Each structure stands twice: as structure tokens, then as C-alpha cells.
Coordinates of C-alpha atoms in Angstrom, one line a residue:
Chain A
M1 CA 0.0 0.0 0.0
A2 CA 1.6 3.2 -1.2
E3 CA 1.5 6.3 1.0
T4 CA 2.3 9.8 -0.3
K5 CA 3.9 12.5 1.9
Y6 CA 4.7 16.1 1.2
T7 CA 7.4 18.7 2.2
E8 CA 7.2 22.4 2.8
E9 CA 9.4 22.8 -0.3
H10 CA 6.5 21.3 -2.3
E11 CA 8.0 17.9 -3.1
W12 CA 6.0 14.7 -2.9
I13 CA 7.3 11.2 -2.1
R14 CA 5.3 8.1 -2.8
V15 CA 6.6 5.2 -0.8
E16 CA 6.1 1.5 -1.8
G17 CA 8.0 -0.9 0.4
D18 CA 11.4 0.8 1.1
V19 CA 11.5 2.8 -2.2
G20 CA 10.2 6.3 -2.5
T21 CA 9.4 8.0 -5.8
I22 CA 10.0 11.8 -5.6
G23 CA 8.6 14.7 -7.6
I24 CA 7.2 18.2 -7.2
T25 CA 3.5 19.1 -6.5
Q26 CA 0.9 20.7 -8.7
Y27 CA 1.3 23.9 -6.7
A28 CA 5.1 23.8 -7.3
Q29 CA 4.8 23.4 -11.1
E30 CA 2.2 26.2 -11.3
Q31 CA 4.6 28.5 -9.4
L32 CA 7.6 27.5 -11.6
G33 CA 5.8 27.9 -14.9
D34 CA 7.1 26.1 -18.1
V35 CA 9.8 23.6 -17.2
V36 CA 12.5 23.4 -19.8
F37 CA 15.2 21.2 -18.1
V38 CA 15.5 18.9 -15.2
D39 CA 18.9 17.8 -13.8
V40 CA 18.2 14.6 -11.9
P41 CA 20.7 12.7 -9.7
A42 CA 22.5 9.6 -11.0
A43 CA 21.7 6.2 -9.7
G44 CA 24.0 5.2 -6.8
R45 CA 24.2 8.7 -5.3
K46 CA 23.6 8.8 -1.6
V47 CA 21.6 11.8 -0.3
A48 CA 20.8 13.1 3.1
K49 CA 17.4 14.4 4.1
G50 CA 17.1 18.0 3.0
E51 CA 20.1 17.8 0.6
A52 CA 19.7 19.6 -2.7
C53 CA 19.9 16.8 -5.2
A54 CA 18.1 17.8 -8.4
V55 CA 17.5 21.1 -10.2
V56 CA 14.4 22.1 -12.2
E57 CA 14.8 24.9 -14.7
S58 CA 11.8 27.0 -15.8
V59 CA 12.2 29.6 -18.5
K60 CA 12.7 32.2 -15.7
A61 CA 14.8 30.5 -13.1
A62 CA 16.5 27.4 -11.7
S63 CA 15.1 25.9 -8.5
D64 CA 16.7 23.2 -6.2
I65 CA 14.9 20.1 -5.4
Y66 CA 15.6 18.7 -1.9
A67 CA 15.6 15.0 -0.8
P68 CA 12.5 14.7 1.4
V69 CA 14.3 11.9 3.3
G70 CA 17.7 10.3 3.1
G71 CA 18.7 7.3 1.0
E72 CA 20.3 6.0 -2.2
V73 CA 19.1 7.0 -5.6
V74 CA 18.1 3.8 -7.5
E75 CA 16.6 5.3 -10.6
S76 CA 16.1 8.7 -12.2
N77 CA 13.5 9.7 -14.8
A78 CA 15.6 9.7 -18.0
A79 CA 12.5 10.6 -20.1
L80 CA 12.5 14.2 -18.6
A81 CA 15.6 15.0 -20.7
D82 CA 13.4 14.9 -23.8
T83 CA 10.1 15.9 -22.3
P84 CA 10.7 18.3 -19.4
G85 CA 7.1 19.5 -19.9
D86 CA 5.9 16.3 -18.3
V87 CA 6.6 18.1 -15.0
N88 CA 4.0 20.7 -15.8
A89 CA 1.5 18.3 -17.4
E90 CA 1.7 15.4 -14.9
P91 CA 3.7 16.5 -11.9
T92 CA 2.6 13.5 -9.8
G93 CA 2.7 11.0 -12.7
K94 CA 5.0 11.0 -15.7
G95 CA 6.8 14.0 -14.3
W96 CA 8.5 12.2 -11.4
F97 CA 12.2 13.0 -10.8
F98 CA 13.9 10.1 -9.1
K99 CA 13.5 7.0 -6.8
L100 CA 15.2 6.6 -3.5
K101 CA 15.9 3.5 -1.4
L102 CA 15.1 4.9 2.0
S103 CA 17.8 4.7 4.7
D104 CA 15.4 5.4 7.5
K105 CA 11.7 5.1 7.1
G106 CA 11.3 7.0 10.4
E107 CA 12.2 10.2 8.5
L108 CA 8.8 10.0 6.8
D109 CA 7.1 10.8 10.1
G110 CA 8.2 14.4 9.9
L111 CA 6.5 15.0 6.6
M112 CA 3.0 16.1 5.9
D113 CA 0.1 13.9 4.7
E114 CA -2.1 15.1 1.9
A115 CA -4.6 16.9 4.1
A116 CA -1.9 18.7 6.0
Y117 CA -0.2 19.7 2.8
E118 CA -3.4 21.0 1.3
A119 CA -3.9 23.1 4.4
F120 CA -0.3 24.3 4.1
V121 CA -0.8 25.4 0.5
K122 CA -4.0 27.2 1.5
S123 CA -2.1 29.1 4.2
L124 CA 0.2 30.5 1.5
G125 CA -2.7 32.4 0.0
Chain B
M1 CA 19.6 49.4 -10.3
T2 CA 17.0 46.7 -10.3
E3 CA 16.3 46.2 -6.6
A4 CA 12.8 47.3 -5.6
P5 CA 12.7 50.7 -3.9
A6 CA 11.1 51.0 -0.5
G7 CA 7.4 51.8 -0.4
P8 CA 4.3 50.4 -2.0
L9 CA 4.5 49.1 -5.6
K10 CA 3.3 51.3 -8.3
R11 CA 0.7 50.2 -10.9
T12 CA 0.5 50.9 -14.6
P13 CA -2.8 52.0 -16.3
L14 CA -3.3 48.4 -17.3
Y15 CA -3.2 46.9 -13.7
D16 CA -6.9 46.0 -13.7
L17 CA -6.7 44.5 -17.2
H18 CA -3.7 42.3 -16.1
R19 CA -5.8 41.1 -13.1
E20 CA -8.8 40.3 -15.4
L21 CA -6.5 38.4 -17.8
G22 CA -5.2 36.2 -14.9
A23 CA -1.7 37.5 -15.0
R24 CA 0.9 36.5 -12.4
L25 CA 2.0 39.9 -11.0
V26 CA 5.5 40.3 -9.6
P27 CA 7.5 43.3 -8.3
F28 CA 9.7 44.8 -11.1
A29 CA 11.5 48.1 -10.9
G30 CA 9.0 49.3 -8.3
Y31 CA 5.9 48.3 -10.2
E32 CA 3.5 45.4 -10.0
M33 CA 4.0 43.9 -13.4
P34 CA 2.7 40.8 -15.3
V35 CA 5.5 38.2 -15.6
Q36 CA 3.2 35.8 -17.5
Y37 CA -0.5 35.1 -18.2
P38 CA -2.2 31.7 -17.7
T39 CA -0.9 30.3 -21.1
G40 CA 2.7 30.5 -19.8
I41 CA 6.0 31.9 -21.1
L42 CA 6.6 29.3 -23.9
V43 CA 3.3 29.9 -25.5
E44 CA 3.5 33.7 -25.2
H45 CA 7.0 33.6 -26.7
A46 CA 5.9 31.5 -29.6
H47 CA 2.8 33.6 -30.2
T48 CA 4.9 36.8 -30.4
R49 CA 7.3 35.1 -32.9
T50 CA 4.4 33.8 -35.1
A51 CA 1.5 36.2 -34.7
C52 CA 1.3 39.2 -32.4
G53 CA 1.9 40.0 -28.7
L54 CA 0.8 43.0 -26.7
F55 CA 3.2 44.0 -23.9
D56 CA 2.5 46.6 -21.2
V57 CA 5.8 48.6 -20.9
S58 CA 4.2 51.6 -19.2
H59 CA 6.6 51.3 -16.4
M60 CA 9.4 52.6 -18.6
G61 CA 10.1 56.3 -18.4
Q62 CA 9.0 58.7 -21.1
V63 CA 10.5 62.2 -21.2
R64 CA 9.9 65.1 -23.6
L65 CA 12.8 67.5 -24.4
T66 CA 11.9 70.8 -26.0
A67 CA 14.5 73.4 -26.9
K68 CA 14.3 76.7 -25.2
P69 CA 14.3 79.8 -27.5
G70 CA 17.5 79.9 -29.5
Q71 CA 18.6 76.5 -28.3
N72 CA 18.9 73.1 -29.9
A73 CA 17.6 70.1 -28.0
A74 CA 19.5 67.5 -30.1
K75 CA 22.8 69.3 -29.7
A76 CA 22.1 69.5 -25.9
M77 CA 21.2 65.8 -25.7
E78 CA 24.5 65.0 -27.5
T79 CA 26.4 66.3 -24.4
L80 CA 25.0 63.2 -22.5
V81 CA 25.0 60.4 -25.1
P82 CA 27.4 59.2 -27.8
G83 CA 24.6 58.7 -30.4
D84 CA 24.1 60.9 -33.5
I85 CA 21.1 62.9 -32.2
A86 CA 21.7 66.1 -34.2
G87 CA 21.5 64.1 -37.4
L88 CA 18.0 62.7 -36.7
Q89 CA 15.5 63.7 -39.3
P90 CA 12.0 64.5 -38.0
G91 CA 10.3 61.1 -37.3
Q92 CA 13.6 59.2 -37.0
Q93 CA 14.5 57.2 -33.9
R94 CA 17.8 56.1 -32.5
Y95 CA 19.2 53.8 -29.8
T96 CA 21.9 55.3 -27.6
Q97 CA 23.2 55.3 -24.0
F98 CA 23.8 57.8 -21.2
T99 CA 27.5 57.5 -20.4
N100 CA 29.5 58.5 -17.3
D101 CA 32.9 60.1 -17.2
A102 CA 34.6 56.7 -17.4
G103 CA 32.6 55.7 -20.5
G104 CA 30.4 53.4 -18.4
I105 CA 26.7 53.1 -19.3
L106 CA 24.2 54.8 -16.9
D107 CA 21.3 53.6 -18.9
D108 CA 20.3 52.8 -22.5
L109 CA 17.5 54.6 -24.2
M110 CA 15.6 55.4 -27.4
V111 CA 15.5 59.0 -28.7
T112 CA 13.0 60.1 -31.4
S113 CA 12.9 63.5 -33.0
T114 CA 9.4 64.8 -33.9
G115 CA 11.0 67.8 -35.5
D116 CA 9.6 70.0 -32.8
H117 CA 10.9 68.1 -29.8
L118 CA 12.7 64.9 -28.7
L119 CA 10.9 62.0 -27.1
V120 CA 13.1 59.9 -24.9
V121 CA 12.2 56.4 -23.5
V122 CA 14.4 55.1 -20.6
N123 CA 14.4 52.0 -18.4
A124 CA 12.0 51.8 -15.5
A125 CA 14.6 51.1 -12.9
C126 CA 16.7 54.1 -14.0
K127 CA 14.0 56.6 -14.8
D128 CA 14.2 58.8 -11.7
A129 CA 18.0 59.0 -11.9
D130 CA 17.8 59.6 -15.7
L131 CA 15.3 62.4 -15.2
A132 CA 17.5 64.0 -12.5
H133 CA 20.5 63.7 -14.8
M134 CA 18.7 65.4 -17.7
Q135 CA 17.2 68.1 -15.5
K136 CA 20.7 68.8 -14.1
H137 CA 22.5 69.0 -17.4
L138 CA 19.8 70.1 -19.9
S139 CA 17.5 72.5 -18.0
A140 CA 19.5 75.5 -19.2
T141 CA 18.8 74.7 -22.8
C142 CA 15.6 72.5 -22.8
E143 CA 12.3 72.1 -21.1
V144 CA 12.7 68.6 -19.5
E145 CA 9.2 67.2 -19.1
P146 CA 8.7 63.8 -17.5
M147 CA 5.6 62.0 -18.9
F148 CA 5.8 59.1 -16.4
S149 CA 2.1 58.6 -16.1
R150 CA 1.6 57.9 -19.9
G151 CA 1.0 54.4 -21.1
L152 CA 3.4 52.5 -23.3
L153 CA 2.2 49.5 -25.2
A154 CA 4.5 47.3 -27.3
L155 CA 2.7 45.5 -30.2
Q156 CA 5.2 42.9 -31.5
G157 CA 5.3 40.2 -34.1
P158 CA 4.8 39.4 -37.8
Q159 CA 1.0 40.3 -37.5
A160 CA 1.6 43.6 -35.7
S161 CA 1.5 45.7 -38.8
A162 CA -1.7 44.1 -40.1
V163 CA -3.4 44.6 -36.7
L164 CA -2.3 48.2 -36.1
S165 CA -2.9 49.3 -39.6
R166 CA -6.6 48.3 -39.3
L167 CA -6.8 51.2 -36.7
V168 CA -4.2 53.5 -38.2
P169 CA -3.6 52.8 -41.9
Q170 CA -0.4 55.0 -42.1
V171 CA 1.6 52.7 -39.8
A172 CA 1.8 50.0 -42.5
T173 CA 4.5 51.8 -44.4
M174 CA 6.4 53.2 -41.5
K175 CA 10.0 51.9 -41.5
F176 CA 11.9 50.4 -38.5
M177 CA 13.2 53.1 -36.1
T178 CA 10.7 55.8 -37.3
G179 CA 7.9 57.4 -35.4
A180 CA 4.7 59.5 -35.9
Y181 CA 1.9 61.1 -34.0
V182 CA -1.3 59.2 -34.8
V183 CA -4.9 59.2 -33.4
I184 CA -6.2 55.8 -32.1
D185 CA -9.8 55.8 -31.0
G186 CA -9.8 59.6 -30.6
A187 CA -6.6 59.5 -28.4
R188 CA -3.4 61.3 -29.6
C189 CA -0.6 58.7 -29.5
Y190 CA 3.0 58.6 -30.6
V191 CA 3.8 55.4 -32.5
T192 CA 7.3 54.1 -33.3
R193 CA 8.2 51.1 -35.4
S194 CA 10.5 49.6 -32.8
G195 CA 10.6 47.1 -30.0
Y196 CA 12.7 44.7 -27.9
T197 CA 12.0 41.3 -29.5
G198 CA 14.2 41.5 -32.7
G199 CA 11.0 41.2 -34.7
D200 CA 8.7 43.7 -36.4
G201 CA 6.4 45.7 -34.2
Y202 CA 5.5 49.0 -32.7
E203 CA 5.6 50.9 -29.4
I204 CA 2.6 53.1 -28.8
S205 CA 2.8 55.9 -26.3
T206 CA -0.7 56.6 -25.0
P207 CA -2.5 59.1 -22.7
A208 CA -2.8 57.5 -19.3
D209 CA -6.6 57.5 -19.2
Q210 CA -7.0 56.0 -22.6
T211 CA -4.3 53.2 -22.3
D212 CA -6.7 50.6 -21.0
A213 CA -9.3 51.2 -23.8
I214 CA -6.6 51.0 -26.5
A215 CA -5.1 47.9 -25.0
R216 CA -8.5 46.2 -24.9
K217 CA -9.2 47.3 -28.5
L218 CA -5.9 45.7 -29.7
L219 CA -6.6 42.5 -27.7
G220 CA -9.9 42.3 -29.5
H221 CA -8.1 41.4 -32.7
P222 CA -7.9 37.6 -33.0
E223 CA -4.1 37.7 -33.7
V224 CA -3.3 39.5 -30.5
K225 CA -2.5 37.9 -27.1
P226 CA -1.1 39.6 -23.9
I227 CA 2.5 38.8 -23.2
G228 CA 4.3 39.2 -19.9
L229 CA 7.8 40.2 -18.9
G230 CA 9.0 36.6 -18.9
A231 CA 8.6 36.2 -22.6
R232 CA 9.9 39.8 -23.1
D233 CA 13.2 38.6 -21.6
S234 CA 13.5 35.4 -23.6
L235 CA 12.6 37.2 -26.8
R236 CA 15.2 40.0 -26.3
L237 CA 17.9 37.4 -25.4
E238 CA 17.3 35.5 -28.6
A239 CA 17.6 38.8 -30.4
G240 CA 21.0 39.4 -28.7
L241 CA 19.7 42.7 -27.1
C242 CA 21.2 44.0 -23.9
L243 CA 19.3 44.2 -20.6
Y244 CA 20.4 47.1 -18.6
G245 CA 21.7 46.2 -15.1
H246 CA 22.8 42.8 -16.5
D247 CA 24.5 42.9 -19.9
I248 CA 25.4 46.6 -19.6
D249 CA 25.9 48.9 -16.6
T250 CA 28.2 51.6 -15.2
T251 CA 31.2 49.3 -15.5
T252 CA 30.8 48.5 -19.2
T253 CA 31.4 50.9 -22.1
P254 CA 29.6 50.9 -25.4
V255 CA 32.7 49.5 -27.0
E256 CA 33.0 46.6 -24.6
A257 CA 29.3 45.9 -25.0
V258 CA 29.7 45.8 -28.8
L259 CA 27.3 48.8 -29.2
L260 CA 29.8 50.8 -31.3
W261 CA 27.3 50.7 -34.2
S262 CA 25.1 53.0 -32.1
V263 CA 27.9 55.6 -31.6
G264 CA 27.7 58.3 -34.3
K265 CA 30.6 58.2 -36.8
E266 CA 31.4 61.9 -36.4
R267 CA 30.9 61.6 -32.7
R268 CA 33.6 58.9 -32.5
V269 CA 36.0 61.5 -33.8
Q270 CA 34.7 64.7 -32.2
G271 CA 33.6 63.3 -28.8
G272 CA 31.7 65.7 -26.6
F273 CA 29.9 63.1 -24.5
P274 CA 30.8 61.9 -21.0
G275 CA 33.7 59.4 -21.1
A276 CA 34.5 60.2 -24.7
A277 CA 38.3 60.0 -24.1
V278 CA 37.8 56.4 -22.7
V279 CA 35.6 55.4 -25.6
Q280 CA 37.9 56.9 -28.2
K281 CA 40.9 55.1 -26.7
Q282 CA 39.0 51.8 -26.8
I283 CA 38.0 52.4 -30.4
A284 CA 41.7 53.0 -31.3
E285 CA 43.3 50.3 -29.2
G286 CA 40.5 47.8 -28.5
S287 CA 38.9 47.1 -25.2
T288 CA 40.2 44.5 -22.8
R289 CA 36.9 42.6 -22.8
K290 CA 34.0 42.2 -25.1
R291 CA 30.3 41.0 -25.0
V292 CA 29.8 37.8 -26.9
G293 CA 27.1 35.2 -27.6
L294 CA 27.5 31.8 -26.1
L295 CA 25.9 28.5 -27.2
P296 CA 26.0 25.8 -24.5
E297 CA 26.0 22.2 -25.6
G298 CA 23.4 19.9 -24.1
K299 CA 20.4 21.0 -22.1
A300 CA 21.8 22.7 -19.0
I301 CA 21.1 26.4 -18.8
A302 CA 24.0 28.8 -17.8
R303 CA 22.4 31.8 -16.2
E304 CA 23.7 35.3 -15.1
G305 CA 26.8 35.0 -13.0
A306 CA 28.1 31.7 -14.4
E307 CA 31.9 31.8 -14.9
I308 CA 33.3 31.4 -18.4
V309 CA 36.4 29.3 -18.3
I310 CA 39.0 28.3 -20.8
D311 CA 41.5 25.5 -19.8
G312 CA 40.6 26.0 -16.2
K313 CA 41.2 29.8 -16.3
T314 CA 38.3 32.2 -15.8
V315 CA 38.1 34.5 -18.8
G316 CA 34.7 36.1 -18.1
T317 CA 31.2 35.9 -16.8
V318 CA 27.7 35.2 -18.2
T319 CA 25.5 38.3 -17.9
S320 CA 22.3 36.8 -19.4
G321 CA 21.4 33.2 -20.0
G322 CA 18.3 31.2 -20.5
F323 CA 16.2 28.9 -22.7
S324 CA 15.5 29.9 -26.2
P325 CA 12.0 28.7 -27.0
T326 CA 12.5 29.3 -30.8
L327 CA 15.7 27.2 -30.9
G328 CA 14.7 24.8 -28.2
R329 CA 18.0 25.0 -26.4
A330 CA 20.0 27.1 -24.0
I331 CA 21.6 30.4 -25.1
A332 CA 23.6 33.0 -23.2
M333 CA 25.7 36.1 -23.5
G334 CA 28.5 37.4 -21.4
Y335 CA 31.8 39.2 -21.4
V336 CA 35.2 37.5 -22.1
E337 CA 38.7 38.8 -22.6
R338 CA 39.0 40.2 -26.1
S339 CA 41.9 37.9 -26.9
Q340 CA 39.6 35.0 -26.3
S341 CA 36.5 36.4 -28.0
A342 CA 36.7 35.0 -31.5
N343 CA 33.7 33.2 -32.9
G344 CA 34.2 29.4 -32.6
T345 CA 36.3 29.7 -29.4
R346 CA 35.5 26.7 -27.1
V347 CA 34.8 27.6 -23.5
D348 CA 33.2 26.0 -20.4
L349 CA 30.4 27.6 -18.5
M350 CA 30.4 26.7 -14.8
V351 CA 26.9 25.6 -13.9
R352 CA 26.4 24.5 -10.3
G353 CA 30.1 23.7 -10.1
K354 CA 30.2 21.6 -13.3
P355 CA 31.7 22.7 -16.6
V356 CA 29.2 22.9 -19.5
P357 CA 31.0 23.1 -22.9
A358 CA 29.9 26.0 -25.0
E359 CA 31.0 27.9 -28.1
I360 CA 31.4 31.7 -28.7
V361 CA 28.9 32.5 -31.5
P362 CA 27.7 35.6 -33.3
M363 CA 24.5 37.2 -32.2
P364 CA 21.6 37.5 -32.7
F365 CA 20.6 33.9 -31.9
V366 CA 17.4 34.3 -33.9
K367 CA 17.5 36.5 -37.0
H368 CA 16.1 40.0 -36.8
T369 CA 13.1 40.6 -38.9
Y370 CA 12.8 44.4 -38.7
Y371 CA 10.7 46.2 -41.4
R372 CA 13.0 48.3 -43.5
G373 CA 10.5 49.0 -46.3

């Protein structure tokens, strides 16, 4: 049973077993505007919770993507190299960034569930 | 020059229209300005290149210079800029720069002669300083009248002429870098065939209280869509045009910025503008650095501030960089040492600590399509 958690930096992580798939939220892609390039981490890279490990470039600016939890990158979304617009079209589907083998599932407890994230976005006005 | 001044943000005459159109408004040069509309920057950019875009550039500073009795406004203006202003025929427009005593650029601007007076358009972030500069140096010879409340609309793209000539037939035959007073919907406007996209188009100076009605009228034509500052920036970068405060500033001269084409031929010899000695020396001996176009390989985007490196040695800095929607790839411009500035030179652009291979290339990145008759 997959569960999805959210960060205050507008990343989502969908966890199945001990692997989490990471991307950015609908709110984040709307704020960024048209995505033209995504720099994803290579498989095998170890990242700590909160570490900047991917970059998403819109026409206007580059934004860091932070690891919601720590772990080892097991796969990145190679298709984004040719179709970065997937991040805008399907931010929680085809527009995923990378997959992490979690080092400590306990780190998920500090993240928001969907209801808490929705309330958080509302509070941003 | 681009940091937002303290105090509440100002609004242009089109603020309500931007809100109605669903624009994302951001602070820019002290104004609340539309960075994009709901369709997004890529669509807006493509629309301007293929049809017609309407930009609100009312935040820019418009100033009228009228000679006092027995004086010559163009000659007076030439004491502040290196452009050939005295040689402007009535209805002609020219691009030039305010320079400082070191030859650095205080701002870049457009000057149009109507025959009776000069119309000057300066950058929003510099307009208060520019006005003070003109008042200080030109008040003895000219009436210096700020017209900061007027609207300024840019109508740009291959369909701009077809659209505007439905309202004002005479604009169809106007040539690039000329201007004329026209009446649109009963409002007296000044139209120039110019812009900041590298393509054909017009800028329309409008009375403040009629700007909204004229903008709505233009948007009523099926070819016209509203375009925000985001696409304005990607369009001008493709055209290789400088953005003040980024590609040019007080530390860069017109020679270093490769804007010598805008310095009058006689003025190169005769001088008479601030920093003329520095500019003349650079014309004779060459400047130590030069603005160049940069074409990065791959998809990574080198933005402003990225170091330009050859064989591990830093030779310059990127001053503007972004994604070119027309070319579907990253483009940039920056300054390099003149000895390393030849087209075809291989460089690395440092993006997040990693070298991105790039080549020095001629600009513009996308061919200009100005209407020259």
C-alpha cells in the first residue's frame, strides 16, 4: 500500500516498500511555470534528508529540489531529458524525478500527509 | 539598479486588465508587473514570434525634451549620449546610452525626433535617476518634461502591422526606427516602429486614461494575445539585445558591449559626450573585454553569474542566460577577454560547479526581422 507524503518545499514522495518516488507538486509546477530542463541525480548517489539533489529549470529560473528523506538513488527519470514539460502536465505522474531506497523510514514521520499539505498550500494564500 | 525601492508598488494604467486576464503579477522596478499570463511563457514567446503579442511597458520612463528659444535640444542631448542625435531627421528614432565620465553606461535609451521636440524612453529602474540627470544637465537649454504617467504599449510580431494598420492605416508603411503622432480611438498617441524582440512591431505611447481602452481594443483582434515580462526577456535574449543592469551597466562601455554601431561616426572622432576619451581610446586600441554570444552544448542552462572558463582559467562571466523557445536550447551572452573572444572559441560555462561546454557564437541567436521598407 503506497503512501504519499509532502514537504514544505513542495516535493512529494510516494513510498512503496522501502523505495520512494519523488517529484514536485501541482502547486510547485504552477509556481515555476514552463519547465525546460530537469537535472536529476545519478543512480547510486547517496543523499541526506534536506540535501539539494536535483534542479528544475523553468524559462525564468533554476530551483533546487531537496531530498524529502535520506537514501540512495536507485533510478532517475531519464525521459525528462526529452520531455521536461511532463513536470507541468503530470507533476505527480510521468513528471516524477527520481527514486530513493530509503535509509530510515522513520524520517517520513516528519513529513505532511495530503490533508496537512493542502492546508499548508492554502495558508500560503 | 534593479532592486525594488522601498514603499508600495506602483501600478500601470493596465493593472486592472492584467488582473482580469489572470496575469501573475510580480514586483519589477518598483511596479507590480505581469510576468506571465495563464498560457505561460513558452506559448507567449511562440505567439509573439508567429503572430502578435501585446506587452505593457508603461513602467518605462517617457520624457519630452523641447529646446528653449534659441537652443537646440538634439545638440544639448549629445552632451550626454554618444549617439548621433543632431543628425536625426523628423520622425527618426535612434538607440543610444547615457554614459558617465569613465565611459560606463548609466542607462540605454531610445530617442526620437518629432521635428519639434525629442521623445526619450528610458528603463523603468533608472528613470528617476535619468530624469534628474537630464534636468541637471539640460535644463539650461531645454524644457525637460517627465511623462511618467503615460502608457506605453508594445505590439510585436509578424502580424503587428496588419493589426495596427486596421486602426491606423499609415503605420503599415512606417519603417523600422521611425515614429509619428497618430490618433487611435480619438486619443493622440505617438507610435514608433521599434521594440525589444528582434522582430517587427510598434511601441505606442498613450494618454494614461486611454491606455486601457486602447489595449482592450488591440486585444480584440484575433491575432493579439497579452505577453508578460518573462517572454519579453526570452525574446530579447534570442535577439541578442542587452538588458540594462545585467549585460550593460556603469562598469561596461559601449565599445565593450559591442554597441559601437550606435555611436555616431562623427561623434567617435569629435567626442563631446561623457567618457568620450575612454571610448575613443578603446576604439583605437581595442577594449580588454567584449560582449559575446554563447551557445552551450546539451540542455543545461547557464544563467547570469556563471563563470566562463578556458583551460581552467576564468576569462569572463555570463550576464544573461536562458532557454530559447525558438531554438529549443540554452543560449547565453557574457563578457570575455578580447583575446579569447573570436567566434568558434571553445569555453566551459560553470553551472552548479560543473563545466558545461559552449562555443562563442555571433548574435543574434534568432535572425532580426525588422521592417525596413
